[in-house]
mmCIF file of C-alpha atoms in Angstrom:
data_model
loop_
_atom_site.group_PDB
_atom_site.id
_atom_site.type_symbol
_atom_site.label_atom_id
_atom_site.label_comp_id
_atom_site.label_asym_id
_atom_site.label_seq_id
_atom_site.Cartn_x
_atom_site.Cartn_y
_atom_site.Cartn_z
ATOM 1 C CA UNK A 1160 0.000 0.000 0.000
ATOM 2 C CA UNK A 1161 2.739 2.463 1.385
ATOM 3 C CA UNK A 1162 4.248 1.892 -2.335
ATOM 4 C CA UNK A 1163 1.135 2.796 -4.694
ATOM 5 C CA UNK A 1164 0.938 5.797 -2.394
ATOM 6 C CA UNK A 1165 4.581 6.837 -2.970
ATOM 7 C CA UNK A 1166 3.902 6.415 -6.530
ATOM 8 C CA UNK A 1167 1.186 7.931 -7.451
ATOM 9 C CA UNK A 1168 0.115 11.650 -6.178
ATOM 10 C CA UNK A 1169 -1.905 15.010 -6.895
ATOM 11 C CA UNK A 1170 -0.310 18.561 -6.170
ATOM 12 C CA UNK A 1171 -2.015 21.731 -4.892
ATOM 13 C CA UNK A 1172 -2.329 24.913 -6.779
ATOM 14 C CA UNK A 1173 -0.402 27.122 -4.417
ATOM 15 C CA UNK A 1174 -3.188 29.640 -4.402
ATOM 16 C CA UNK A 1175 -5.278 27.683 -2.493
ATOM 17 C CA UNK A 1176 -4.870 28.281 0.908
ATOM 18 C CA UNK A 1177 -5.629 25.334 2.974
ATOM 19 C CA UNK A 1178 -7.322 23.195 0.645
ATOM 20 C CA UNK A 1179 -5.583 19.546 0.012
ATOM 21 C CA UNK A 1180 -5.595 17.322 -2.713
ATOM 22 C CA UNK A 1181 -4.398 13.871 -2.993
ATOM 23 C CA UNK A 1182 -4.489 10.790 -5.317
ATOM 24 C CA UNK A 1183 -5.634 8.262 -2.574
ATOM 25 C CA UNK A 1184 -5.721 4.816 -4.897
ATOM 26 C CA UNK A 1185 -5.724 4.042 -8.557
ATOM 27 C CA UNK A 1186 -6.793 0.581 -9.689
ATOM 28 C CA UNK A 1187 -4.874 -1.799 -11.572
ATOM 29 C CA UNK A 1188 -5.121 -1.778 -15.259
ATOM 30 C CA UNK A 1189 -8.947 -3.026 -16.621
ATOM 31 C CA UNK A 1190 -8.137 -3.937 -19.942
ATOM 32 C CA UNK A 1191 -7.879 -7.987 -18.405
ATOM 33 C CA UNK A 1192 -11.433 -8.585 -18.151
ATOM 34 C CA UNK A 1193 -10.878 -10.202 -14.967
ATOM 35 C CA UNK A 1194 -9.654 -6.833 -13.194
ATOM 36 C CA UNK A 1195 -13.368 -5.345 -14.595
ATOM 37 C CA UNK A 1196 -15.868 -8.139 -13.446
ATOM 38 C CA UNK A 1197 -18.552 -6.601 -11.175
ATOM 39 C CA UNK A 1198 -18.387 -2.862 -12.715
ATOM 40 C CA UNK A 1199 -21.350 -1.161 -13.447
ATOM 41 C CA UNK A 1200 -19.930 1.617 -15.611
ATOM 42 C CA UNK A 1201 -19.245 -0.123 -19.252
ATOM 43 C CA UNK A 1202 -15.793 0.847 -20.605
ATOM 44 C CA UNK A 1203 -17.118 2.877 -23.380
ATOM 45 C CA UNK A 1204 -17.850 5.616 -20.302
ATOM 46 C CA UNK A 1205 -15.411 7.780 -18.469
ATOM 47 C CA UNK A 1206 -17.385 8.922 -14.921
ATOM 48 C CA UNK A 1207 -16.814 10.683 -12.405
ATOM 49 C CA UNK A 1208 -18.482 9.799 -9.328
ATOM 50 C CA UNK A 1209 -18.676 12.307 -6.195
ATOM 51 C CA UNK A 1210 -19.805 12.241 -2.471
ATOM 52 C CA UNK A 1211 -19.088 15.368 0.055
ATOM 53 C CA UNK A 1212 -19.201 15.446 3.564
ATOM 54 C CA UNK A 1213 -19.975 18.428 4.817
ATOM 55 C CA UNK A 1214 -18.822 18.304 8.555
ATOM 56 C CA UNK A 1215 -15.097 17.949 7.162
ATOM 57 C CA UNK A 1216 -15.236 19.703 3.683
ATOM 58 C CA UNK A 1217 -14.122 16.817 2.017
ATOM 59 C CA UNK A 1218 -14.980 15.812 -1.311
ATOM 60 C CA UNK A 1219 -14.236 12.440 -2.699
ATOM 61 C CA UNK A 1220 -14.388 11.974 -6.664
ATOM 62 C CA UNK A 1221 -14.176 8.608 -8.518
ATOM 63 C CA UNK A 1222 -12.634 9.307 -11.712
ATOM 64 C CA UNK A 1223 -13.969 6.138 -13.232
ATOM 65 C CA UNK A 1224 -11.859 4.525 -16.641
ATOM 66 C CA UNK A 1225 -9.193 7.107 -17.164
ATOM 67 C CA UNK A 1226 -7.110 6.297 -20.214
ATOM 68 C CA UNK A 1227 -3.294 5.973 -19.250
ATOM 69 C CA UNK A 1228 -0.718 4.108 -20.787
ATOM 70 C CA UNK A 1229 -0.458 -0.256 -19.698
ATOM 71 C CA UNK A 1230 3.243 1.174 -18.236
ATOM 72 C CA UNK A 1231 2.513 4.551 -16.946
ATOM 73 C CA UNK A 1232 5.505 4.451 -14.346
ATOM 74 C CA UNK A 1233 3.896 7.258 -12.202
ATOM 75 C CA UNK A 1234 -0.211 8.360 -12.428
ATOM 76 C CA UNK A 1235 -0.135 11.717 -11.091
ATOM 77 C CA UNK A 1236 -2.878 15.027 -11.199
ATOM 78 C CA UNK A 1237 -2.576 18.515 -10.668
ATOM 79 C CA UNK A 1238 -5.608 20.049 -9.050
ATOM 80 C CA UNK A 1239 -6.659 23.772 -8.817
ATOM 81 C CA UNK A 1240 -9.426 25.358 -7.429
ATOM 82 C CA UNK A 1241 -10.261 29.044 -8.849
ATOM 83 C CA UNK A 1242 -13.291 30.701 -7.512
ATOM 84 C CA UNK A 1243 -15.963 28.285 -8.278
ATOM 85 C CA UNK A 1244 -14.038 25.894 -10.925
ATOM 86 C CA UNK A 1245 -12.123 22.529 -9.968
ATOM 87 C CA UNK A 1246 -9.509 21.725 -12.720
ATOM 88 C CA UNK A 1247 -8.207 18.271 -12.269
ATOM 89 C CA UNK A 1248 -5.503 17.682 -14.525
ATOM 90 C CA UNK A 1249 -4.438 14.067 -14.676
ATOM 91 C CA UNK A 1250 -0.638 12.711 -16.168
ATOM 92 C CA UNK A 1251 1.677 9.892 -16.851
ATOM 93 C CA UNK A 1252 5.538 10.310 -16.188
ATOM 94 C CA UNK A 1253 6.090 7.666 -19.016
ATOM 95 C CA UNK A 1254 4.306 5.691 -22.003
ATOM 96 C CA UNK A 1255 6.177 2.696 -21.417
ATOM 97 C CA UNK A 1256 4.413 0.184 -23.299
ATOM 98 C CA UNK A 1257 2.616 -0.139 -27.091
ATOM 99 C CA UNK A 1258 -0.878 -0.089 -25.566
ATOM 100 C CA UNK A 1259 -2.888 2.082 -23.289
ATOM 101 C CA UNK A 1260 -5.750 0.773 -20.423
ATOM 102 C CA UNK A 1261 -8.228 2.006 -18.315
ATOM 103 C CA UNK A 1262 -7.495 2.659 -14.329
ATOM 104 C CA UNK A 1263 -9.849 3.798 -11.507
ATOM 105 C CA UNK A 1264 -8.793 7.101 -9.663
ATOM 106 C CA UNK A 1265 -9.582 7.723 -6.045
ATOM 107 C CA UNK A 1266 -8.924 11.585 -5.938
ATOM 108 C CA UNK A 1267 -9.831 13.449 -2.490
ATOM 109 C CA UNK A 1268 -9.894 17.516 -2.216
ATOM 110 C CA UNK A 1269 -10.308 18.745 1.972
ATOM 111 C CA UNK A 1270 -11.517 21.921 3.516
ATOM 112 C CA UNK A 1271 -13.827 22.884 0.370
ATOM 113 C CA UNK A 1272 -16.607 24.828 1.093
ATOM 114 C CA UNK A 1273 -20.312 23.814 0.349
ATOM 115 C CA UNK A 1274 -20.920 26.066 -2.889
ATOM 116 C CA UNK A 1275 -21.325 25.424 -6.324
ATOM 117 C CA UNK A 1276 -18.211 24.075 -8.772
ATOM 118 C CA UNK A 1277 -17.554 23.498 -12.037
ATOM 119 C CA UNK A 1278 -15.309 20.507 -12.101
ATOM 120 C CA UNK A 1279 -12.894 19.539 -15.613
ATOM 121 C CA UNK A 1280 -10.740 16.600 -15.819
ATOM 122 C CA UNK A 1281 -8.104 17.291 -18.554
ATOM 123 C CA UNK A 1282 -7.417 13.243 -19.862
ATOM 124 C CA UNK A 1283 -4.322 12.632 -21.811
ATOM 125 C CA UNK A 1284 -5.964 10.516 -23.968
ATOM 126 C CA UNK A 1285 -9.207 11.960 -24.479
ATOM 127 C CA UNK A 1286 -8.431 13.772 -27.304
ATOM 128 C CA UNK A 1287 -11.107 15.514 -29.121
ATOM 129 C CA UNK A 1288 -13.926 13.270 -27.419
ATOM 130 C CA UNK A 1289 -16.015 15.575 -24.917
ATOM 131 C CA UNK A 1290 -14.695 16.364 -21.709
ATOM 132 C CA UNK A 1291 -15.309 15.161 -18.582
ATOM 133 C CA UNK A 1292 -16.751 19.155 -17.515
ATOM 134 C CA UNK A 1293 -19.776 18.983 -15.155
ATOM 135 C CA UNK A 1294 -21.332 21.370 -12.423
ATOM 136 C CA UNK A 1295 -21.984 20.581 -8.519
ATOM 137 C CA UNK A 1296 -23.637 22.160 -5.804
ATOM 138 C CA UNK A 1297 -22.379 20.605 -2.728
ATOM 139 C CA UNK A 1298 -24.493 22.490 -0.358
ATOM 140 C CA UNK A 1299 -27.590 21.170 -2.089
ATOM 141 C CA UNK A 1300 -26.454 17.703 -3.324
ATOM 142 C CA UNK A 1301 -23.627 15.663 -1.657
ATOM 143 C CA UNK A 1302 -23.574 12.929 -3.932
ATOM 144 C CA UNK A 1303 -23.755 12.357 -7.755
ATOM 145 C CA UNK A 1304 -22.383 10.688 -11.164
ATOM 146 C CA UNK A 1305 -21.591 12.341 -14.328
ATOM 147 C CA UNK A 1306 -20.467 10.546 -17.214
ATOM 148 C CA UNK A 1307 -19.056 10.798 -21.376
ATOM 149 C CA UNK A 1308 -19.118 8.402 -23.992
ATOM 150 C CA UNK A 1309 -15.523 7.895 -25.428
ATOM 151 C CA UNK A 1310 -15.364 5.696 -28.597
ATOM 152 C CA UNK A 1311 -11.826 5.944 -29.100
ATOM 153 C CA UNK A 1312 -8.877 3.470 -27.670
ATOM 154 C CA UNK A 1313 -8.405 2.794 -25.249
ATOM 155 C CA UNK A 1314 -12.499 2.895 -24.385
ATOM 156 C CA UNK A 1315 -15.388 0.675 -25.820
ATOM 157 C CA UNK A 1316 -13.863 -2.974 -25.649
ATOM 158 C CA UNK A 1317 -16.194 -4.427 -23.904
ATOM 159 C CA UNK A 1318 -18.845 -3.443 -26.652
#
């Protein structure tokens, strides 16, 4: 555990005062159909999943199939929070392999505020497919899924 943790990581926009945000797990790679039994979410779908707890300001998001690399050496994200936008930019430090897979990311953001957000994933294999851009209220509504089709490797094999 201590080593997935070591490896993989998110960074703070400096700006932020005391808001954290961390890369708490990412799943092995799903392209083995084996490591994707029991998933709801088919593979032609990149989701993000959120739930926010109030009493500690924490948000939890799911970042569900991400597109990365089979040998991605280190997952890593770069979040910022500007006034009412979340920008969750998510990278590989190397494309080690001739074939890319899909990974769950456990991504947690503390002391946020209840308010409303815009939250953007920038993928690095998206491409032109649509973004993963969505809006939130968390003082309203705590919990909630948004999700895009992708029809482009490395999503849709399990049509």
């Amino acid at each position: 555990m201590f080593l997935l943790i070591g490896l993989y990581s998110c960074t703070k926009d400096p700006g932020s005062q005391n808001l954290q945000g961390k890369l708490i797990h990412v799943s092995a790679c799903k392209q083995n159909k084996s490591s994707n039994q029991g998933s709801e979410i088919p593979d032609s779908l990149s989701c993000a999943q959120y739930n926010y707890a109030a009493s500690s300001g924490t948000l939890t998001i799911k970042h569900i199939n991400a597109g990365f690399n089979c040998c991605p050496d280190k997952i890593d994200c770069h979040i910022i929070v500007r006034n009412d936008s979340i920008l969750i930019s998510e990278t590989e430090s190397a494309a080690a392999c001739n074939c890319n897979c899909l990974y769950d990311l456990d991504i947690q953001l503390t002391n946020l505020s209840a308010g409303h957000y815009t939250i953007h994933f920038t993928e690095p294999y998206a491409g032109d497919q649509p973004a993963l851009t969505f809006g939130i209220d968390l003082a309203t509504e705590t919990e909630g899924e948004y999700c895009v089709t992708r029809k482009q490797y490395p999503w849709g094999f399990g049509i």
